[in-house]
Short mmCIF file of N, CA and C in Angstrom, two decimals:
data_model
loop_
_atom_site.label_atom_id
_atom_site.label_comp_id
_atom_site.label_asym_id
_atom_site.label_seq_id
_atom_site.Cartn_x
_atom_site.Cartn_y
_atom_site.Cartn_z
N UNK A 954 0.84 -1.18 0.00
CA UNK A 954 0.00 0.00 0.00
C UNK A 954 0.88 1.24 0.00
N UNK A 955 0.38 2.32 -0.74
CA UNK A 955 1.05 3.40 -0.78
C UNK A 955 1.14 4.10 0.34
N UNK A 956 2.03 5.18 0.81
CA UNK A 956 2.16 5.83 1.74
C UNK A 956 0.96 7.32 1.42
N UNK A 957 0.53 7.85 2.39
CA UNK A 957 -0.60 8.67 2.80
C UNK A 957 -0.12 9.84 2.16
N UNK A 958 1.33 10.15 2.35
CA UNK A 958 1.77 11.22 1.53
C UNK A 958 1.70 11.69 -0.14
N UNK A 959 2.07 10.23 -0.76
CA UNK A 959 2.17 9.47 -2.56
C UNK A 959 0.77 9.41 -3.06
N UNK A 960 -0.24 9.13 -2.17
CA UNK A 960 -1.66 9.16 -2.85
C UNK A 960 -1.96 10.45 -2.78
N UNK A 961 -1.83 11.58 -1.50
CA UNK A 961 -2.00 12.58 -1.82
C UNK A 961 -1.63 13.83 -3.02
N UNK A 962 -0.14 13.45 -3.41
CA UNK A 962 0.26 14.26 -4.15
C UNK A 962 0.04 13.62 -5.12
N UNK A 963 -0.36 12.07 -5.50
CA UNK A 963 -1.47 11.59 -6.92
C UNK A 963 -2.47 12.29 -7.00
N UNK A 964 -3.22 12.37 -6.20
CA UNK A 964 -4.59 12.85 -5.94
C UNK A 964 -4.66 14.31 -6.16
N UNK A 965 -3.32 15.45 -5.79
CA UNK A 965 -3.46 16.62 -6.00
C UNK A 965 -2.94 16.69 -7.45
N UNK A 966 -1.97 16.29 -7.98
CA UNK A 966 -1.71 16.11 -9.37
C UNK A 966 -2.87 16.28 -10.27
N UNK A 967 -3.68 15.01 -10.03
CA UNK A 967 -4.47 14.49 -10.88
C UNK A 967 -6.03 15.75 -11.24
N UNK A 968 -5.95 16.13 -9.59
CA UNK A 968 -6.55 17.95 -9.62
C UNK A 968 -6.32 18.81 -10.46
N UNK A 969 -4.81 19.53 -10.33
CA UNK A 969 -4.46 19.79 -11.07
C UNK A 969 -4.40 19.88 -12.58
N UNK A 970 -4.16 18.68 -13.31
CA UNK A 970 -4.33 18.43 -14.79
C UNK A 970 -5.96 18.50 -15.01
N UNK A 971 -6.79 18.07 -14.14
CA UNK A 971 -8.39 18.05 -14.56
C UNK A 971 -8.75 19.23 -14.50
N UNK A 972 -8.08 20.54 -13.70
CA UNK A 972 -8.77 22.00 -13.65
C UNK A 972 -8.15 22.52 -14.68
N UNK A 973 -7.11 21.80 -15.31
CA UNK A 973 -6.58 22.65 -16.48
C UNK A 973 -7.05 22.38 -17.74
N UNK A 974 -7.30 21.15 -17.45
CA UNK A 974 -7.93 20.87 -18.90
C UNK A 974 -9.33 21.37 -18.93
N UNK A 975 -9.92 21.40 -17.56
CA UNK A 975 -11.51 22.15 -17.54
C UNK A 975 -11.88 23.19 -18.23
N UNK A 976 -13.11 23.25 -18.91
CA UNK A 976 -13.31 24.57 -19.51
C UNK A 976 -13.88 25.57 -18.44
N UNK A 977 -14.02 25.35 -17.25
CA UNK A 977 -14.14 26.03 -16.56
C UNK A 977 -13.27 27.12 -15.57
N UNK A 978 -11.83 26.36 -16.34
CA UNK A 978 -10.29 26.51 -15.33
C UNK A 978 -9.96 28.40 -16.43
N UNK A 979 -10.71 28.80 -16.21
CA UNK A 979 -10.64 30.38 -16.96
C UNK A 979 -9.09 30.87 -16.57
N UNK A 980 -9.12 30.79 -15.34
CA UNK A 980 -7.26 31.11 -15.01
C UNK A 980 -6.48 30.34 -15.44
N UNK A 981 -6.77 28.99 -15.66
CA UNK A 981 -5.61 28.90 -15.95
C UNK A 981 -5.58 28.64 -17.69
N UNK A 982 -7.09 28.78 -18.34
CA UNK A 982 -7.01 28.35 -19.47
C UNK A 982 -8.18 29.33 -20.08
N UNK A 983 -7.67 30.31 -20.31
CA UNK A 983 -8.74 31.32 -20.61
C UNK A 983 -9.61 30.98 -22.04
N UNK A 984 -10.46 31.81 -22.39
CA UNK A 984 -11.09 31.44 -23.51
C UNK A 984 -11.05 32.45 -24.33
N UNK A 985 -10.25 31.92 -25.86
CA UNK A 985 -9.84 32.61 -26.94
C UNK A 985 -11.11 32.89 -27.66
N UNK A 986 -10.99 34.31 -28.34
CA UNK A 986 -11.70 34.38 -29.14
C UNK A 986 -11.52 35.33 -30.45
N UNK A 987 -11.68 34.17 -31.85
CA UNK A 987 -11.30 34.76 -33.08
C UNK A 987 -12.59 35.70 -33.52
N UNK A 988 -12.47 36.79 -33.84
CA UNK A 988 -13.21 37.62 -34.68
C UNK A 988 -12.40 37.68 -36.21
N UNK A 989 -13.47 37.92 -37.81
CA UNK A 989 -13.28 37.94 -38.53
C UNK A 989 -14.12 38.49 -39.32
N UNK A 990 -13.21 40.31 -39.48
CA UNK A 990 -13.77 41.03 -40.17
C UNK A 990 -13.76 40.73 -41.68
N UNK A 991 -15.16 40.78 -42.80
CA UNK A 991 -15.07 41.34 -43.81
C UNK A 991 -14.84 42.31 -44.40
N UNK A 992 -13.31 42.89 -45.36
CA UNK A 992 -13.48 44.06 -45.86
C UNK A 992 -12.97 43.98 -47.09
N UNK A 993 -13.28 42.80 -48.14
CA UNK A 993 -12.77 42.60 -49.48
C UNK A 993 -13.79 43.40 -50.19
N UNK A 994 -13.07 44.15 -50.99
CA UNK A 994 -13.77 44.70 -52.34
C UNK A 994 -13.59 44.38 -54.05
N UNK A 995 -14.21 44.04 -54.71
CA UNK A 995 -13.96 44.00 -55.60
C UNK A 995 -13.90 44.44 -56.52
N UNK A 996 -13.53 44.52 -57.99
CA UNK A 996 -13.33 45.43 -58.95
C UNK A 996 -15.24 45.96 -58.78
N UNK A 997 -14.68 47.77 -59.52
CA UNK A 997 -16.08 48.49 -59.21
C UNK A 997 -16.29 48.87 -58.03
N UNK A 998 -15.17 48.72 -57.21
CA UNK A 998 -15.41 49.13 -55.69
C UNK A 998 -16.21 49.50 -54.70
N UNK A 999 -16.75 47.73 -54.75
CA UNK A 999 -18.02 47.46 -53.90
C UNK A 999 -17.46 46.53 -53.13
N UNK A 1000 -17.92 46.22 -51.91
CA UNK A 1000 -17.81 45.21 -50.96
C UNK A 1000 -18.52 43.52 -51.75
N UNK A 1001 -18.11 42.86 -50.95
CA UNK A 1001 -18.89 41.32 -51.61
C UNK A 1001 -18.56 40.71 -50.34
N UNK A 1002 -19.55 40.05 -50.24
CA UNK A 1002 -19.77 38.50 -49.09
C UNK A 1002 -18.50 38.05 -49.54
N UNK A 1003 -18.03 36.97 -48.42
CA UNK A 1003 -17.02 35.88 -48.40
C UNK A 1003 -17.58 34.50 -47.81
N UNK A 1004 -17.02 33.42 -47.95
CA UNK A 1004 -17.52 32.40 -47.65
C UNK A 1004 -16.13 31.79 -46.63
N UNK A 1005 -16.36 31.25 -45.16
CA UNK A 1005 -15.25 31.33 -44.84
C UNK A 1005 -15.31 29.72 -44.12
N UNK A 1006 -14.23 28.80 -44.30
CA UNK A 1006 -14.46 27.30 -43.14
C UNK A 1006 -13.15 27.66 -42.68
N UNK A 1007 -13.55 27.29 -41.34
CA UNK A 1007 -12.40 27.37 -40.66
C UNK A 1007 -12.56 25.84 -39.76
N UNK A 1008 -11.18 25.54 -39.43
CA UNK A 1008 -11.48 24.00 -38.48
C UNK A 1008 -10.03 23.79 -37.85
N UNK A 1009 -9.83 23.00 -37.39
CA UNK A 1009 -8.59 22.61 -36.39
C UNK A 1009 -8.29 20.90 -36.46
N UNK A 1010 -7.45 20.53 -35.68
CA UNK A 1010 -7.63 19.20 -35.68
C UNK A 1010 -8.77 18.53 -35.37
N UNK A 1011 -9.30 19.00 -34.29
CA UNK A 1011 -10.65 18.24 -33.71
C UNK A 1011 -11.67 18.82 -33.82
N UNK A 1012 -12.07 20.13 -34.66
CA UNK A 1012 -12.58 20.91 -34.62
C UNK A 1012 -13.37 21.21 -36.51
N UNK A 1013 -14.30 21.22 -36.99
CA UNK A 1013 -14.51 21.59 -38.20
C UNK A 1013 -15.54 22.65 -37.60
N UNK A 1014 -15.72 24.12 -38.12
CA UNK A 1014 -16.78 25.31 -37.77
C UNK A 1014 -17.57 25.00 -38.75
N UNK A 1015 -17.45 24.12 -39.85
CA UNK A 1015 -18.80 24.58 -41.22
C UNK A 1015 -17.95 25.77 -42.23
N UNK A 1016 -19.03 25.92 -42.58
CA UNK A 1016 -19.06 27.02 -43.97
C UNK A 1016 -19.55 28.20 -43.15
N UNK A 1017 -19.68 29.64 -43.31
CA UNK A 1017 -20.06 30.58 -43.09
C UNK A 1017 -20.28 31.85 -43.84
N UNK A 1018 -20.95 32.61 -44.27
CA UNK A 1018 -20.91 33.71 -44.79
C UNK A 1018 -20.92 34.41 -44.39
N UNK A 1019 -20.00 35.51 -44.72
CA UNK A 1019 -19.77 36.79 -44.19
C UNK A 1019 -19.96 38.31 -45.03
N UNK A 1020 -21.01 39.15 -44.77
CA UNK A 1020 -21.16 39.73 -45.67
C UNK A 1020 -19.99 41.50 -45.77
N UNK A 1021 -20.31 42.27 -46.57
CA UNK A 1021 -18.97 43.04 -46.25
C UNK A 1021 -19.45 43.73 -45.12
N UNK A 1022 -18.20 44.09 -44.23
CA UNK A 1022 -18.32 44.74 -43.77
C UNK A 1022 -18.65 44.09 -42.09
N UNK A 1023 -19.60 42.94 -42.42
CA UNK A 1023 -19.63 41.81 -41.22
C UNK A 1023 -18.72 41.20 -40.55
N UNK A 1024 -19.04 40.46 -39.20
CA UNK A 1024 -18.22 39.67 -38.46
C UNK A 1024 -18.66 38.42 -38.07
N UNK A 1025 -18.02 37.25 -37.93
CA UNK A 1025 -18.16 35.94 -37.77
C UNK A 1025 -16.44 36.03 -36.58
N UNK A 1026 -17.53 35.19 -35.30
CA UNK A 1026 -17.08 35.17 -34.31
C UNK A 1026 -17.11 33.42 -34.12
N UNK A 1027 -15.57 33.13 -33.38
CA UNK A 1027 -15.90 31.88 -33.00
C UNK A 1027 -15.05 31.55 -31.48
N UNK A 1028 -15.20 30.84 -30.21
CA UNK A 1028 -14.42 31.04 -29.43
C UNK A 1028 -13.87 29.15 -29.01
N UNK A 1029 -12.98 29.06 -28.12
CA UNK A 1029 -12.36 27.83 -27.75
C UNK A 1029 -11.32 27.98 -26.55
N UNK A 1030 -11.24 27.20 -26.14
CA UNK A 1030 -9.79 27.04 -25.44
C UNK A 1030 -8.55 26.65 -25.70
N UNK A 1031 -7.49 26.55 -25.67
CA UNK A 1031 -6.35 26.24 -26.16
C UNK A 1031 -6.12 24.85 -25.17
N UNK A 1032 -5.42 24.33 -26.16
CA UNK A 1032 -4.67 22.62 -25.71
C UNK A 1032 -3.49 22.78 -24.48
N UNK A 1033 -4.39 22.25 -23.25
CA UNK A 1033 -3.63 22.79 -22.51
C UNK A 1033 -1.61 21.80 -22.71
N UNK A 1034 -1.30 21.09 -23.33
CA UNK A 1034 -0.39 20.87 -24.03
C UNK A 1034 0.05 21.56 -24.99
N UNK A 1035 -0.47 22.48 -25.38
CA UNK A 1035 0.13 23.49 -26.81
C UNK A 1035 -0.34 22.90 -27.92
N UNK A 1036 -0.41 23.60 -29.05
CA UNK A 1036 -0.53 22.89 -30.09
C UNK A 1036 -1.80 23.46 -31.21
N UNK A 1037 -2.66 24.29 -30.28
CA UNK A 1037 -4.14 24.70 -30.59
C UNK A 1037 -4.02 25.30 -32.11
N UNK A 1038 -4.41 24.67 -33.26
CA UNK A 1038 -3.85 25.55 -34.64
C UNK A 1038 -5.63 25.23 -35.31
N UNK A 1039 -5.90 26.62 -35.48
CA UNK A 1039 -7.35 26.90 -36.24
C UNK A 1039 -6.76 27.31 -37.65
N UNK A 1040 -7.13 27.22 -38.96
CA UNK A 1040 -6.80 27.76 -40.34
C UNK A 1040 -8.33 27.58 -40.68
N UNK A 1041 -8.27 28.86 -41.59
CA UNK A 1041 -9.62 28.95 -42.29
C UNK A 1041 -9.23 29.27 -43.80
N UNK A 1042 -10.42 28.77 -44.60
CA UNK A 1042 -10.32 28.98 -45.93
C UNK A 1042 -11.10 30.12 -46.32
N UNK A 1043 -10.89 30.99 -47.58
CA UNK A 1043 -12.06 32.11 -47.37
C UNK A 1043 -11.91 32.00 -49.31
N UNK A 1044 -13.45 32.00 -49.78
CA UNK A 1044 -13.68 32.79 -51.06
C UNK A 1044 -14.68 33.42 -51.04
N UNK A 1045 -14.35 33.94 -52.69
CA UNK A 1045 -15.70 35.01 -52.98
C UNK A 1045 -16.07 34.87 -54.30
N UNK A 1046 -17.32 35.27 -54.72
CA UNK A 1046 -17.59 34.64 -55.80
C UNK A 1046 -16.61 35.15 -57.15
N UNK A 1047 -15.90 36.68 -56.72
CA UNK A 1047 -15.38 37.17 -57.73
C UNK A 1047 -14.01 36.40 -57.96
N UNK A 1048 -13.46 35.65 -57.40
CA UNK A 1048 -12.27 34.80 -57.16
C UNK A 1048 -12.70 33.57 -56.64
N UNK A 1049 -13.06 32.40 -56.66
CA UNK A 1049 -13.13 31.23 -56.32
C UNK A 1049 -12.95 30.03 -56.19
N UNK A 1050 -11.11 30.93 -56.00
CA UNK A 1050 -9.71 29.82 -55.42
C UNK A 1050 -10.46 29.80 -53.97
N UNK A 1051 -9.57 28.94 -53.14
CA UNK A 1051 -9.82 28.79 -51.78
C UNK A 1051 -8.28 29.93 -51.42
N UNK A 1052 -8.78 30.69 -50.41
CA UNK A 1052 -7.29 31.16 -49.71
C UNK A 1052 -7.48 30.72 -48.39
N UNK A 1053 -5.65 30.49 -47.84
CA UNK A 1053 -5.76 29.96 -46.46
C UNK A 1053 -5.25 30.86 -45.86
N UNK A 1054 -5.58 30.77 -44.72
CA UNK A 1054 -4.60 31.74 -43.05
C UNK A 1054 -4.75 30.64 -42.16
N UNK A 1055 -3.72 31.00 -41.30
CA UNK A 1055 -3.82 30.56 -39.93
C UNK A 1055 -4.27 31.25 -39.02
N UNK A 1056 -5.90 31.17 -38.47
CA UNK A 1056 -6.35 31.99 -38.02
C UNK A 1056 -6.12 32.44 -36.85
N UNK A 1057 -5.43 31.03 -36.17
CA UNK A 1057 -5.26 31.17 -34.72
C UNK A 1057 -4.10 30.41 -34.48
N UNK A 1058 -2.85 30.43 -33.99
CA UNK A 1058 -2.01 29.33 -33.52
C UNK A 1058 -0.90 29.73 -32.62
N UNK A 1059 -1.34 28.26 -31.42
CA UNK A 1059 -1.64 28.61 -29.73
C UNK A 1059 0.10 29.50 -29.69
N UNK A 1060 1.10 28.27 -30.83
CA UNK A 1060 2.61 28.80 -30.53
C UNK A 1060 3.05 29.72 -30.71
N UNK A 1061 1.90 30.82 -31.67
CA UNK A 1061 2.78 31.96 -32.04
C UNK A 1061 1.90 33.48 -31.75
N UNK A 1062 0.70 32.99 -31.82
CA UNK A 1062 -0.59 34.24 -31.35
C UNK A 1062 -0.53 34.34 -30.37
N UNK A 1063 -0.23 35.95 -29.46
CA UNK A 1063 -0.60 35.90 -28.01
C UNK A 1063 -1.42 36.80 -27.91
N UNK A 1064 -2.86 36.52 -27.98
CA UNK A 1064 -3.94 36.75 -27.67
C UNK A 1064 -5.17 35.99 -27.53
N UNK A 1065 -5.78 36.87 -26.78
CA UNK A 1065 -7.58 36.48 -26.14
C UNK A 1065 -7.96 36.72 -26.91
N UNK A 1066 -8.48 37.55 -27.73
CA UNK A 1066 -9.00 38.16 -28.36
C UNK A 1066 -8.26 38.79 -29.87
N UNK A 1067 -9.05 37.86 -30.49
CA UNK A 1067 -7.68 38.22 -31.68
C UNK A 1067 -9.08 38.28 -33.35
N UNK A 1068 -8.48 39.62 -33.40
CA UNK A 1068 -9.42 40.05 -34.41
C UNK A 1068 -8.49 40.13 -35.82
N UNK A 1069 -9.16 39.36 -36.75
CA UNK A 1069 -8.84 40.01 -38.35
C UNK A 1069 -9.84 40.57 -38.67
N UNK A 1070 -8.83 41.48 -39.98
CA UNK A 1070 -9.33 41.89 -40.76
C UNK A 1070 -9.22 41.74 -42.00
N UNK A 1071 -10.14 40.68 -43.04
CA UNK A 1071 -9.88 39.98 -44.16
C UNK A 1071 -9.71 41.36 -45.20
N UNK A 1072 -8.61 40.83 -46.52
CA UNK A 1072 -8.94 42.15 -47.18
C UNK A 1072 -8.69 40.93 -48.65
N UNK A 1073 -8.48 41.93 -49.86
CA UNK A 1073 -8.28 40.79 -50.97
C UNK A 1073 -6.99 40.09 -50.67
N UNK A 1074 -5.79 40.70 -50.13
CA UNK A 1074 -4.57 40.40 -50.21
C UNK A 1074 -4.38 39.66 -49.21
N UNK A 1075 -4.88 39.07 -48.26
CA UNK A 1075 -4.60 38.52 -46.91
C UNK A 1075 -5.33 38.90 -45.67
N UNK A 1076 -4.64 39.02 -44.48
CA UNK A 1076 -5.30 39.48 -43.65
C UNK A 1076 -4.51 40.71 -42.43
N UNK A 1077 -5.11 41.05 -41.33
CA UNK A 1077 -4.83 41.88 -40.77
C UNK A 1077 -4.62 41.36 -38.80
N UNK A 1078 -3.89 40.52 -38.19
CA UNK A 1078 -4.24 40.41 -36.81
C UNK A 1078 -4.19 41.55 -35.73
N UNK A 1079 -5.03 41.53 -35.10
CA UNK A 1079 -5.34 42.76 -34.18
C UNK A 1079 -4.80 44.25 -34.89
N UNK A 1080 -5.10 44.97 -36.15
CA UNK A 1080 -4.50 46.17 -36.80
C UNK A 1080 -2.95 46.26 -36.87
N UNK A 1081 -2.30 45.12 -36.59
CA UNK A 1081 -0.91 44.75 -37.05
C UNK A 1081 -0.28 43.07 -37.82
N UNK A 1082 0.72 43.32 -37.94
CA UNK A 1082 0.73 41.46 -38.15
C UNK A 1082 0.19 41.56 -39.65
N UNK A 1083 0.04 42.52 -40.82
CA UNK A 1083 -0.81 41.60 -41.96
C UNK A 1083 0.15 40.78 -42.66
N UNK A 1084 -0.44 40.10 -43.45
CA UNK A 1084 0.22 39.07 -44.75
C UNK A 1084 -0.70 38.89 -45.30
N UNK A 1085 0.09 38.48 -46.44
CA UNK A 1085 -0.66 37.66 -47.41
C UNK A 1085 -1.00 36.01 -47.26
N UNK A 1086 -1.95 35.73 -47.92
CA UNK A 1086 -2.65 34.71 -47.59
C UNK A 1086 -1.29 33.27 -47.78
N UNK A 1087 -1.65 32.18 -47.11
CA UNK A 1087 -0.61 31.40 -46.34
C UNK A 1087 -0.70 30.56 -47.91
N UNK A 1088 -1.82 30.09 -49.04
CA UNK A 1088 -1.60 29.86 -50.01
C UNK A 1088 -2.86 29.94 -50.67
N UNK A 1089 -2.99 29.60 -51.63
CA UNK A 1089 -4.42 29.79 -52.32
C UNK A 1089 -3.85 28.63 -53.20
N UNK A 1090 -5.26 28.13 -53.26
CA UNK A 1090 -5.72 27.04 -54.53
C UNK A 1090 -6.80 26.95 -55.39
#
């Protein structure tokens, strides 16, 4: 039989990892959230809807439309191991390659709250950070 001390610090361990992985463990595992502005225009310089999937490993959001000027919000927690990587695809009818971003990823984004702003050329994280899109097909 184990000593009174060894089950305890099993027992607090095992606390531990379950409040972190909890979605309730807000301190220690707060809850992210992607915003994703529309602001593509197209020739004739008008706004146009986008169509956007975004998904993760364990995670598919669907299809979504976003019209200009709109926002599509989605939120999660991060792997409390690291690793948390969201990419979304986005078209429009005036172009209808797929383009990719990485919308969210846990190793290199440090934010709660992490807003783009889609444009034709790529995107925008929190009004800094833009690029161009990660590839298109």
């Amino acid at each position: 039989m184990a000593p009174a001390n060894s089950t305890a610090l099993k027992f607090s361990i095992l606390l531990i990892i379950l409040a972190f992985e909890s979605r309730e463990a807000n301190i220690f595992n707060p809850t992210i959230t992607v915003s994703i502005k529309n602001v593509i225009v197209v020739p004739g310089d008008r706004g146009t809807s986008i169509t956007v999937h975004c998904k993760s490993k364990d995670d598919d959001l669907g299809f979504h439309t976003i019209r200009f000027g709109d926002l599509y919000s989605f939120s999660f927690h991060d792997n409390a191991f690291g690793g948390t990587l969201f990419f979304c695809s986005f078209t429009w009818p005036e172009d209808p390659r797929r383009h990719y971003l990485d919308i969210y990823n846990q190793r290199e984004d440090n934010c709660q709250k992490c807003n783009w702003i889609i444009n034709q050329n790529g995107g925008c994280l929190n009004s800094h950070g833009c690029g161009d899109w990660k590839s298109i097909e």
